[in-house]
Amino acid sequence: MISKFIGRQKELSLLEDEWNRTNGRLIILYGRRRIGKTRLITEFISCKNGIFDIAEDTSPYIRINRLQEKIAEFTRDEVLRTLDIKDWDQLFGYLTKNCPSERFYLAIDEFSYLIKSDKSILSTLQKYWDTALSSSNICIILSGSMLGLMSEMVLSHASPLYGRRSRDILLEGLPFSDSNEFLNMPFQETLETYMILGGVPEYLLKASEYTDITNFVEKEFFDKFGYFYREPYFIISQEFRELKTYFSILNSIAFGNTKPTDIANFIGIDARKIYPYLENLIRLGFIERRVSIFGNQKKGIYLIKDPVFDFWFNFVSKHKEEIEKGIFKLRNNEMPRFFGKRFEIFVEQKIIHHLIPDFRKIGRWWHKGEEIDVMALNEEGKEIAFFECKWQEVDRKSSRHILADLKRKAALVKWHNDERRELYGIIGKKINGKEKLREMGYLVFDFEDLMSLSKFDVKG
């Protein structure tokens, strides 16, 4: 089990920068469940003085009394312990009048629970921030996992705290290089685990208990007592009331319905009513709307973005009855197909910009049934690169066929066709004869290359 703090150096640097500035600081830290917000806060405050409180889904009165006790303990204020404080106004009013003269922190984790139970905390905090705390030595950190609630109630224009925060940090998944430090698996299985879990630290910590991915997914996904068996239920129920509708939409996309009309027809609702649901899922990072790199912006498709959700809805949701009965067995081609899809995304988002840094515009291309896995443009130099991604070993004969077909499809791409410089490449598990292909001018990379790229955020 990994216990040391991994990564997050940029986020720690931002927090330290806020701490070292003058006057009061108000920092909003938000991100999905299990992403490491609490761990980041505890690492940041480890050598500092202040008050750290983890809110719970209890009554406001209980929360106020618990925070009152922590403030009294930090300030060694016996008078505060004896006061009958009934609301946030009294508590923040007292803190304002008795603020320590040296820099200190007030970190409230799971702040969204406080908002959920009593929204008055926002206007109260605004009141005392404007009148006193903004010019004090306090550094307030408000952290929350309910992304919808944090966005709407804390970060939006309508929030009482709008314009008061000195920094907001959306905590996202760790890069592969940091995620790699959690796992004790060969490179391919480490990458497969990352493509299932993303860079979510607590998920990776669970995976670190295993030495092979097969055992991991069988025990933690494909078992009704597994860690991930109900995880999407917990996450979605925290964000939405219409659980069945959102689950149906995600199931529809997992079954291959990527257009709004098809998604709506699959779940049996009016297509005109599907868009608010899709927008909510996009806003929280569960799905994404994608457009071909040269495509019409009005003709986007919807895909599951979150890796855990993508894996769960493609396997667990589809085979739930078999899993419940304890008879589920993976079919031979199911996992490779999933990894092939996620590998294309991984290459597009994490690899290409390291391999050809002058090519700034990167994406997928599709048109009338034809697809190119990854395309990249150097618009200033009028250069265009076409890549095929293969989740398999590629022999010499297959390489020739892949490159020939890539050239055929490239001719269909309309972009400076008479004056552009074209590059072609293959990225796969293992490319046989890759040195010869490179001598011929092709961009060819496999796992051996990815593991040795020191500047790339994949470390083998």
Tab-separated table of C-alpha atoms in Angstrom:
chain	number	residue	atom	x	y	z
A	1	MET	CA	0.000	0.000	0.000
A	2	ILE	CA	1.265	3.483	-0.901
A	3	SER	CA	1.182	5.957	1.964
A	4	LYS	CA	3.554	8.651	0.712
A	5	PHE	CA	2.197	11.756	-0.975
A	6	ILE	CA	2.465	11.439	-4.762
A	7	GLY	CA	2.363	14.266	-7.308
A	8	ARG	CA	0.257	17.432	-6.996
A	9	GLN	CA	3.338	19.665	-6.965
A	10	LYS	CA	1.622	22.328	-9.085
A	11	GLU	CA	-1.384	22.409	-6.763
A	12	LEU	CA	0.815	22.552	-3.657
A	13	SER	CA	2.759	25.417	-5.215
A	14	LEU	CA	-0.472	27.341	-5.865
A	15	LEU	CA	-1.591	26.843	-2.267
A	16	GLU	CA	1.801	27.910	-0.906
A	17	ASP	CA	1.701	31.010	-3.081
A	18	GLU	CA	-1.674	31.959	-1.621
A	19	TRP	CA	-0.437	31.291	1.907
A	20	ASN	CA	2.558	33.594	1.443
A	21	ARG	CA	0.517	36.547	0.206
A	22	THR	CA	-0.750	39.256	2.515
A	23	ASN	CA	-4.256	39.689	3.943
A	24	GLY	CA	-7.026	37.110	3.904
A	25	ARG	CA	-7.135	34.403	1.256
A	26	LEU	CA	-10.214	32.463	0.173
A	27	ILE	CA	-9.448	29.287	-1.783
A	28	ILE	CA	-12.041	27.009	-3.364
A	29	LEU	CA	-10.844	23.445	-3.931
A	30	TYR	CA	-13.227	21.119	-5.736
A	31	GLY	CA	-13.178	17.827	-7.589
A	32	ARG	CA	-14.910	14.471	-7.844
A	33	ARG	CA	-15.032	11.927	-5.038
A	34	ARG	CA	-11.782	10.070	-4.306
A	35	ILE	CA	-9.662	12.521	-6.318
A	36	GLY	CA	-7.408	13.393	-3.358
A	37	LYS	CA	-8.692	16.729	-2.035
A	38	THR	CA	-8.401	15.758	1.633
A	39	ARG	CA	-4.920	14.328	1.104
A	40	LEU	CA	-3.813	17.512	-0.659
A	41	ILE	CA	-5.140	19.696	2.153
A	42	THR	CA	-3.494	17.632	4.885
A	43	GLU	CA	-0.186	17.709	3.003
A	44	PHE	CA	-0.419	21.480	2.595
A	45	ILE	CA	-1.280	22.227	6.235
A	46	SER	CA	1.106	19.666	7.748
A	47	CYS	CA	3.581	22.291	9.018
A	48	LYS	CA	1.156	25.171	9.483
A	49	ASN	CA	-1.140	26.376	12.249
A	50	GLY	CA	-4.878	26.442	11.922
A	51	ILE	CA	-8.203	24.638	12.047
A	52	PHE	CA	-9.090	21.637	9.890
A	53	ASP	CA	-12.683	20.440	9.872
A	54	ILE	CA	-14.296	17.665	7.849
A	55	ALA	CA	-17.991	18.433	7.462
A	56	GLU	CA	-20.579	15.674	7.629
A	57	ASP	CA	-24.143	15.374	6.414
A	58	THR	CA	-25.630	16.279	9.809
A	59	SER	CA	-27.734	19.122	11.199
A	60	PRO	CA	-26.316	22.670	11.036
A	61	TYR	CA	-26.428	22.948	14.828
A	62	ILE	CA	-24.169	19.901	15.260
A	63	ARG	CA	-21.758	21.203	12.617
A	64	ILE	CA	-21.621	24.652	14.220
A	65	ASN	CA	-20.881	23.199	17.648
A	66	ARG	CA	-18.126	20.945	16.329
A	67	LEU	CA	-16.435	23.790	14.477
A	68	GLN	CA	-16.878	25.993	17.551
A	69	GLU	CA	-15.008	23.401	19.612
A	70	LYS	CA	-12.164	23.207	17.079
A	71	ILE	CA	-11.797	26.986	16.943
A	72	ALA	CA	-11.772	27.148	20.746
A	73	GLU	CA	-9.130	24.432	20.888
A	74	PHE	CA	-6.901	26.187	18.349
A	75	THR	CA	-7.223	29.636	19.946
A	76	ARG	CA	-7.202	28.204	23.505
A	77	ASP	CA	-10.298	30.251	24.150
A	78	GLU	CA	-12.172	28.863	27.149
A	79	VAL	CA	-14.820	31.573	26.848
A	80	LEU	CA	-15.742	30.373	23.358
A	81	ARG	CA	-16.225	26.841	24.678
A	82	THR	CA	-18.931	28.036	27.074
A	83	LEU	CA	-20.944	30.134	24.622
A	84	ASP	CA	-24.275	28.856	23.322
A	85	ILE	CA	-23.726	29.529	19.625
A	86	LYS	CA	-26.718	28.622	17.513
A	87	ASP	CA	-25.932	29.895	14.007
A	88	TRP	CA	-23.105	30.641	11.590
A	89	ASP	CA	-23.439	34.385	12.086
A	90	GLN	CA	-22.564	34.089	15.761
A	91	LEU	CA	-19.644	31.749	15.095
A	92	PHE	CA	-18.022	33.780	12.311
A	93	GLY	CA	-18.774	36.986	14.196
A	94	TYR	CA	-16.839	35.694	17.192
A	95	LEU	CA	-13.966	34.443	15.009
A	96	THR	CA	-13.744	37.835	13.295
A	97	LYS	CA	-13.442	39.685	16.613
A	98	ASN	CA	-10.873	37.215	17.966
A	99	CYS	CA	-8.776	36.529	14.870
A	100	PRO	CA	-5.174	35.428	15.613
A	101	SER	CA	-2.515	37.983	14.691
A	102	GLU	CA	-0.380	35.449	12.773
A	103	ARG	CA	-1.233	33.643	9.550
A	104	PHE	CA	-3.535	30.649	10.152
A	105	TYR	CA	-5.800	28.430	8.101
A	106	LEU	CA	-9.444	27.462	8.347
A	107	ALA	CA	-9.854	24.435	6.081
A	108	ILE	CA	-13.346	22.982	5.755
A	109	ASP	CA	-13.412	19.717	3.832
A	110	GLU	CA	-16.689	18.511	2.274
A	111	PHE	CA	-17.985	22.074	2.461
A	112	SER	CA	-20.801	21.080	0.100
A	113	TYR	CA	-22.457	19.222	3.006
A	114	LEU	CA	-22.695	22.510	4.920
A	115	ILE	CA	-24.283	24.252	1.939
A	116	LYS	CA	-26.690	21.373	1.460
A	117	SER	CA	-27.920	21.583	5.052
A	118	ASP	CA	-27.855	25.374	5.504
A	119	LYS	CA	-27.242	27.766	2.606
A	120	SER	CA	-27.013	30.705	5.009
A	121	ILE	CA	-23.361	29.851	5.594
A	122	LEU	CA	-22.571	31.404	2.197
A	123	SER	CA	-24.122	34.806	2.878
A	124	THR	CA	-22.722	34.782	6.413
A	125	LEU	CA	-19.226	34.087	5.151
A	126	GLN	CA	-19.655	36.833	2.548
A	127	LYS	CA	-20.697	39.297	5.245
A	128	TYR	CA	-17.688	38.701	7.475
A	129	TRP	CA	-15.287	38.360	4.577
A	130	ASP	CA	-16.263	41.779	3.268
A	131	THR	CA	-16.229	43.483	6.671
A	132	ALA	CA	-13.128	41.989	8.281
A	133	LEU	CA	-11.734	38.604	7.225
A	134	SER	CA	-10.460	39.751	3.819
A	135	SER	CA	-7.986	42.059	5.579
A	136	SER	CA	-7.074	39.567	8.320
A	137	ASN	CA	-4.431	36.820	8.461
A	138	ILE	CA	-6.848	33.973	7.740
A	139	CYS	CA	-6.417	31.561	4.837
A	140	ILE	CA	-9.758	29.860	4.222
A	141	ILE	CA	-9.899	26.665	2.161
A	142	LEU	CA	-13.346	25.378	1.207
A	143	SER	CA	-13.274	21.927	-0.371
A	144	GLY	CA	-16.192	20.032	-1.908
A	145	SER	CA	-16.967	16.876	-3.902
A	146	MET	CA	-20.484	17.686	-5.103
A	147	LEU	CA	-19.387	19.324	-8.337
A	148	GLY	CA	-22.820	20.583	-9.313
A	149	LEU	CA	-23.437	22.156	-5.931
A	150	MET	CA	-19.957	23.693	-5.730
A	151	SER	CA	-20.256	25.145	-9.238
A	152	GLU	CA	-23.737	26.550	-8.716
A	153	MET	CA	-23.581	27.721	-5.098
A	154	VAL	CA	-19.913	28.681	-4.647
A	155	LEU	CA	-18.388	29.524	-8.032
A	156	SER	CA	-21.260	30.927	-10.097
A	157	HIS	CA	-22.199	34.585	-10.569
A	158	ALA	CA	-25.219	33.996	-8.335
A	159	SER	CA	-23.109	32.872	-5.373
A	160	PRO	CA	-22.678	35.242	-2.404
A	161	LEU	CA	-18.978	34.362	-2.593
A	162	TYR	CA	-18.626	35.351	-6.234
A	163	GLY	CA	-15.708	37.725	-6.690
A	164	ARG	CA	-14.350	37.006	-3.203
A	165	ARG	CA	-12.230	33.935	-3.864
A	166	SER	CA	-8.536	34.500	-4.397
A	167	ARG	CA	-8.037	31.120	-6.065
A	168	ASP	CA	-10.134	28.190	-7.242
A	169	ILE	CA	-8.563	24.831	-8.005
A	170	LEU	CA	-10.340	22.045	-9.861
A	171	LEU	CA	-8.506	18.903	-8.815
A	172	GLU	CA	-8.298	16.413	-11.662
A	173	GLY	CA	-6.724	13.000	-12.095
A	174	LEU	CA	-2.999	12.408	-11.724
A	175	PRO	CA	-0.899	12.033	-14.894
A	176	PHE	CA	0.241	8.560	-15.828
A	177	SER	CA	3.765	9.115	-14.491
A	178	ASP	CA	2.415	9.756	-10.983
A	179	SER	CA	-0.252	7.046	-11.230
A	180	ASN	CA	2.471	4.598	-12.197
A	181	GLU	CA	4.047	5.022	-8.749
A	182	PHE	CA	1.032	3.406	-7.094
A	183	LEU	CA	1.167	0.188	-9.074
A	184	ASN	CA	3.358	-2.902	-8.996
A	185	MET	CA	2.552	-4.289	-12.440
A	186	PRO	CA	4.331	-4.618	-15.810
A	187	PHE	CA	4.072	-1.586	-18.092
A	188	GLN	CA	1.174	-2.882	-20.192
A	189	GLU	CA	-0.942	-3.812	-17.171
A	190	THR	CA	-0.085	-0.513	-15.499
A	191	LEU	CA	-1.307	1.318	-18.592
A	192	GLU	CA	-4.432	-0.855	-18.753
A	193	THR	CA	-5.178	-0.086	-15.107
A	194	TYR	CA	-4.731	3.625	-15.774
A	195	MET	CA	-7.058	3.435	-18.773
A	196	ILE	CA	-9.720	1.889	-16.530
A	197	LEU	CA	-9.260	4.091	-13.467
A	198	GLY	CA	-7.818	7.339	-14.767
A	199	GLY	CA	-5.592	9.127	-12.289
A	200	VAL	CA	-7.909	8.912	-9.271
A	201	PRO	CA	-5.591	8.316	-6.279
A	202	GLU	CA	-7.964	6.304	-4.107
A	203	TYR	CA	-8.835	4.029	-7.019
A	204	LEU	CA	-5.149	3.522	-7.759
A	205	LEU	CA	-4.532	2.796	-4.100
A	206	LYS	CA	-7.100	-0.001	-4.311
A	207	ALA	CA	-5.444	-1.338	-7.478
A	208	SER	CA	-2.057	-1.277	-5.725
A	209	GLU	CA	-3.247	-4.223	-3.625
A	210	TYR	CA	-2.977	-6.406	-6.749
A	211	THR	CA	-0.082	-7.519	-8.931
A	212	ASP	CA	-2.117	-8.297	-12.054
A	213	ILE	CA	-5.035	-6.549	-13.690
A	214	THR	CA	-7.144	-9.666	-14.311
A	215	ASN	CA	-7.399	-10.454	-10.618
A	216	PHE	CA	-8.073	-6.790	-9.871
A	217	VAL	CA	-11.058	-6.373	-12.200
A	218	GLU	CA	-12.513	-9.769	-11.296
A	219	LYS	CA	-12.444	-9.028	-7.563
A	220	GLU	CA	-13.274	-5.310	-7.566
A	221	PHE	CA	-15.572	-4.829	-10.601
A	222	PHE	CA	-17.030	-8.232	-11.446
A	223	ASP	CA	-17.969	-9.238	-7.911
A	224	LYS	CA	-21.094	-7.907	-6.203
A	225	PHE	CA	-19.008	-7.186	-3.104
A	226	GLY	CA	-16.258	-5.443	-5.084
A	227	TYR	CA	-15.091	-1.915	-4.355
A	228	PHE	CA	-16.275	-0.560	-7.729
A	229	TYR	CA	-19.451	-2.590	-8.096
A	230	ARG	CA	-21.698	0.256	-6.906
A	231	GLU	CA	-19.324	3.208	-7.248
A	232	PRO	CA	-21.171	4.986	-10.111
A	233	TYR	CA	-24.411	4.786	-8.094
A	234	PHE	CA	-22.757	6.626	-5.210
A	235	ILE	CA	-21.298	9.309	-7.458
A	236	ILE	CA	-24.386	9.964	-9.591
A	237	SER	CA	-26.814	9.866	-6.657
A	238	GLN	CA	-24.689	12.522	-4.968
A	239	GLU	CA	-25.132	14.836	-7.945
A	240	PHE	CA	-28.581	14.110	-9.397
A	241	ARG	CA	-32.074	13.282	-8.210
A	242	GLU	CA	-33.212	11.652	-11.456
A	243	LEU	CA	-30.867	8.715	-11.034
A	244	LYS	CA	-32.717	6.393	-13.444
A	245	THR	CA	-32.681	8.903	-16.292
A	246	TYR	CA	-28.974	9.634	-16.010
A	247	PHE	CA	-28.132	5.950	-15.697
A	248	SER	CA	-30.243	5.200	-18.763
A	249	ILE	CA	-28.409	7.865	-20.768
A	250	LEU	CA	-25.015	6.464	-19.805
A	251	ASN	CA	-26.179	2.946	-20.643
A	252	SER	CA	-27.440	4.170	-23.995
A	253	ILE	CA	-24.077	5.718	-24.862
A	254	ALA	CA	-22.261	2.554	-23.735
A	255	PHE	CA	-24.447	0.578	-26.163
A	256	GLY	CA	-23.151	2.735	-29.016
A	257	ASN	CA	-25.770	5.471	-29.237
A	258	THR	CA	-23.752	8.664	-29.648
A	259	LYS	CA	-26.250	11.064	-31.243
A	260	PRO	CA	-28.891	12.849	-29.116
A	261	THR	CA	-31.811	11.410	-31.089
A	262	ASP	CA	-30.480	7.860	-30.794
A	263	ILE	CA	-29.776	8.280	-27.076
A	264	ALA	CA	-33.289	9.619	-26.492
A	265	ASN	CA	-34.949	6.862	-28.532
A	266	PHE	CA	-33.010	4.193	-26.630
A	267	ILE	CA	-34.340	5.395	-23.275
A	268	GLY	CA	-37.794	6.383	-24.529
A	269	ILE	CA	-37.932	10.149	-24.035
A	270	ASP	CA	-38.540	13.086	-26.352
A	271	ALA	CA	-35.285	13.981	-28.128
A	272	ARG	CA	-35.875	17.670	-27.371
A	273	LYS	CA	-35.724	16.915	-23.644
A	274	ILE	CA	-32.403	15.076	-23.715
A	275	TYR	CA	-30.110	18.111	-24.003
A	276	PRO	CA	-30.275	19.408	-20.389
A	277	TYR	CA	-29.351	15.936	-19.138
A	278	LEU	CA	-26.435	15.723	-21.557
A	279	GLU	CA	-25.214	19.181	-20.558
A	280	ASN	CA	-25.295	18.243	-16.875
A	281	LEU	CA	-23.284	15.090	-17.532
A	282	ILE	CA	-20.757	17.095	-19.555
A	283	ARG	CA	-20.473	19.775	-16.863
A	284	LEU	CA	-19.535	17.158	-14.285
A	285	GLY	CA	-17.034	15.413	-16.551
A	286	PHE	CA	-18.930	12.141	-16.963
A	287	ILE	CA	-19.419	12.441	-20.733
A	288	GLU	CA	-18.055	14.677	-23.477
A	289	ARG	CA	-19.255	16.016	-26.791
A	290	ARG	CA	-16.755	15.430	-29.566
A	291	VAL	CA	-16.548	16.858	-33.064
A	292	SER	CA	-14.371	15.625	-35.912
A	293	ILE	CA	-11.228	17.769	-36.149
A	294	PHE	CA	-12.541	19.416	-39.333
A	295	GLY	CA	-16.190	18.647	-38.698
A	296	ASN	CA	-19.301	20.746	-38.414
A	297	GLN	CA	-19.601	21.962	-34.814
A	298	LYS	CA	-23.318	21.195	-34.929
A	299	LYS	CA	-22.691	17.511	-35.660
A	300	GLY	CA	-21.028	16.335	-32.488
A	301	ILE	CA	-21.269	12.921	-30.872
A	302	TYR	CA	-21.467	12.046	-27.177
A	303	LEU	CA	-19.040	9.643	-25.521
A	304	ILE	CA	-18.394	8.556	-21.948
A	305	LYS	CA	-15.375	10.555	-20.791
A	306	ASP	CA	-14.785	9.275	-17.266
A	307	PRO	CA	-12.670	6.079	-17.543
A	308	VAL	CA	-14.273	4.280	-14.586
A	309	PHE	CA	-17.755	5.088	-15.883
A	310	ASP	CA	-16.749	3.954	-19.362
A	311	PHE	CA	-15.501	0.602	-18.063
A	312	TRP	CA	-18.390	0.159	-15.630
A	313	PHE	CA	-21.157	0.856	-18.137
A	314	ASN	CA	-19.480	-1.283	-20.796
A	315	PHE	CA	-19.009	-4.299	-18.536
A	316	VAL	CA	-20.620	-4.183	-15.096
A	317	SER	CA	-23.912	-2.595	-16.127
A	318	LYS	CA	-24.317	-4.821	-19.184
A	319	HIS	CA	-23.633	-8.026	-17.233
A	320	LYS	CA	-25.115	-7.137	-13.858
A	321	GLU	CA	-27.420	-10.141	-13.674
A	322	GLU	CA	-24.568	-12.566	-14.383
A	323	ILE	CA	-22.355	-10.821	-11.826
A	324	GLU	CA	-25.085	-11.019	-9.187
A	325	LYS	CA	-25.350	-14.767	-9.807
A	326	GLY	CA	-21.575	-15.163	-9.716
A	327	ILE	CA	-21.407	-16.653	-13.217
A	328	PHE	CA	-19.972	-13.757	-15.251
A	329	LYS	CA	-17.034	-14.555	-17.517
A	330	LEU	CA	-15.344	-12.057	-19.830
A	331	ARG	CA	-15.479	-12.886	-23.512
A	332	ASN	CA	-12.106	-13.060	-25.246
A	333	ASN	CA	-12.443	-9.932	-27.379
A	334	GLU	CA	-14.276	-7.635	-24.949
A	335	MET	CA	-11.351	-6.233	-22.975
A	336	PRO	CA	-9.004	-5.732	-25.974
A	337	ARG	CA	-11.767	-3.804	-27.765
A	338	PHE	CA	-12.236	-1.554	-24.735
A	339	PHE	CA	-8.492	-0.981	-24.326
A	340	GLY	CA	-8.166	-0.261	-28.034
A	341	LYS	CA	-10.696	2.541	-27.723
A	342	ARG	CA	-9.146	3.981	-24.545
A	343	PHE	CA	-5.642	3.689	-26.048
A	344	GLU	CA	-6.679	5.934	-28.931
A	345	ILE	CA	-7.849	8.522	-26.399
A	346	PHE	CA	-4.652	8.111	-24.372
A	347	VAL	CA	-2.477	8.631	-27.450
A	348	GLU	CA	-4.463	11.651	-28.580
A	349	GLN	CA	-4.562	13.394	-25.199
A	350	LYS	CA	-1.311	12.318	-23.522
A	351	ILE	CA	1.248	11.261	-26.123
A	352	ILE	CA	1.112	13.062	-29.460
A	353	HIS	CA	1.990	16.534	-28.173
A	354	HIS	CA	5.198	15.087	-26.681
A	355	LEU	CA	6.184	13.239	-29.846
A	356	ILE	CA	5.556	16.109	-32.290
A	357	PRO	CA	5.407	19.275	-30.132
A	358	ASP	CA	5.023	21.707	-33.052
A	359	PHE	CA	1.683	20.117	-33.928
A	360	ARG	CA	-0.692	22.022	-31.658
A	361	LYS	CA	-4.125	21.025	-32.936
A	362	ILE	CA	-4.854	17.371	-32.190
A	363	GLY	CA	-8.015	15.320	-32.564
A	364	ARG	CA	-9.887	12.506	-34.266
A	365	TRP	CA	-11.266	12.650	-37.789
A	366	TRP	CA	-14.303	10.938	-39.230
A	367	HIS	CA	-16.396	11.503	-42.331
A	368	LYS	CA	-18.951	9.331	-44.145
A	369	GLY	CA	-17.910	6.101	-42.478
A	370	GLU	CA	-14.157	6.712	-42.665
A	371	GLU	CA	-12.093	7.323	-39.509
A	372	ILE	CA	-8.552	8.313	-38.592
A	373	ASP	CA	-7.627	7.561	-34.976
A	374	VAL	CA	-5.466	10.636	-34.376
A	375	MET	CA	-4.642	13.653	-36.516
A	376	ALA	CA	-2.337	16.521	-35.647
A	377	LEU	CA	-1.753	19.860	-37.357
A	378	ASN	CA	1.133	22.286	-37.470
A	379	GLU	CA	-0.919	25.099	-38.909
A	380	GLU	CA	1.982	27.540	-39.293
A	381	GLY	CA	4.096	25.054	-41.218
A	382	LYS	CA	1.139	23.562	-43.091
A	383	GLU	CA	2.069	20.102	-41.816
A	384	ILE	CA	-0.427	17.373	-41.060
A	385	ALA	CA	0.195	14.039	-39.314
A	386	PHE	CA	-2.019	10.954	-39.491
A	387	PHE	CA	-1.765	8.162	-36.918
A	388	GLU	CA	-3.282	4.729	-36.548
A	389	CYS	CA	-3.361	3.310	-33.001
A	390	LYS	CA	-3.143	-0.463	-32.548
A	391	TRP	CA	-3.686	-2.261	-29.251
A	392	GLN	CA	-1.731	-5.232	-30.563
A	393	GLU	CA	1.603	-6.347	-31.962
A	394	VAL	CA	1.985	-5.241	-35.577
A	395	ASP	CA	4.106	-7.262	-38.019
A	396	ARG	CA	5.847	-5.876	-41.106
A	397	LYS	CA	3.124	-6.915	-43.529
A	398	SER	CA	0.363	-5.413	-41.372
A	399	SER	CA	2.332	-2.160	-41.052
A	400	ARG	CA	2.416	-1.779	-44.831
A	401	HIS	CA	-1.339	-2.350	-45.088
A	402	ILE	CA	-2.068	0.071	-42.223
A	403	LEU	CA	0.069	2.836	-43.740
A	404	ALA	CA	-1.387	2.315	-47.214
A	405	ASP	CA	-4.919	2.578	-45.847
A	406	LEU	CA	-3.936	5.617	-43.796
A	407	LYS	CA	-2.712	7.337	-46.963
A	408	ARG	CA	-5.962	6.470	-48.715
A	409	LYS	CA	-8.009	8.041	-45.917
A	410	ALA	CA	-5.659	11.030	-45.664
A	411	ALA	CA	-6.510	11.948	-49.256
A	412	LEU	CA	-10.113	12.445	-48.109
A	413	VAL	CA	-9.095	15.080	-45.549
A	414	LYS	CA	-9.585	18.553	-47.002
A	415	TRP	CA	-6.900	20.888	-45.617
A	416	HIS	CA	-4.314	22.677	-47.805
A	417	ASN	CA	-4.183	19.562	-49.964
A	418	ASP	CA	-1.971	21.089	-52.682
A	419	GLU	CA	0.696	22.519	-50.383
A	420	ARG	CA	0.710	20.546	-47.137
A	421	ARG	CA	3.443	18.214	-45.890
A	422	GLU	CA	2.021	14.878	-44.809
A	423	LEU	CA	3.376	12.580	-42.099
A	424	TYR	CA	2.125	9.089	-41.318
A	425	GLY	CA	2.561	6.966	-38.239
A	426	ILE	CA	1.582	3.928	-36.194
A	427	ILE	CA	1.518	3.695	-32.412
A	428	GLY	CA	0.990	0.252	-30.906
A	429	LYS	CA	2.075	-2.299	-28.349
A	430	LYS	CA	4.957	-3.570	-30.467
A	431	ILE	CA	5.842	-2.601	-34.036
A	432	ASN	CA	8.088	-5.135	-35.753
A	433	GLY	CA	10.556	-3.586	-38.174
A	434	LYS	CA	10.005	-0.100	-36.771
A	435	GLU	CA	13.582	1.046	-37.456
A	436	LYS	CA	13.175	0.309	-41.167
A	437	LEU	CA	9.862	2.170	-41.191
A	438	ARG	CA	11.530	5.151	-39.522
A	439	GLU	CA	14.233	5.150	-42.180
A	440	MET	CA	11.397	5.437	-44.701
A	441	GLY	CA	10.132	8.561	-42.907
A	442	TYR	CA	7.266	7.113	-40.900
A	443	LEU	CA	6.539	8.047	-37.275
A	444	VAL	CA	6.448	4.704	-35.506
A	445	PHE	CA	6.303	4.215	-31.727
A	446	ASP	CA	5.551	1.324	-29.412
A	447	PHE	CA	5.670	0.582	-25.686
A	448	GLU	CA	9.465	0.395	-25.738
A	449	ASP	CA	9.588	4.001	-26.929
A	450	LEU	CA	6.901	5.237	-24.566
A	451	MET	CA	8.738	3.818	-21.574
A	452	SER	CA	11.985	5.525	-22.553
A	453	LEU	CA	10.641	9.014	-23.226
A	454	SER	CA	12.034	10.881	-20.222
A	455	LYS	CA	10.282	14.130	-21.133
A	456	PHE	CA	6.941	12.388	-21.477
A	457	ASP	CA	4.651	11.946	-18.492
A	458	VAL	CA	4.759	8.171	-18.927
A	459	LYS	CA	7.563	6.570	-16.953
A	460	GLY	CA	8.072	2.873	-17.532
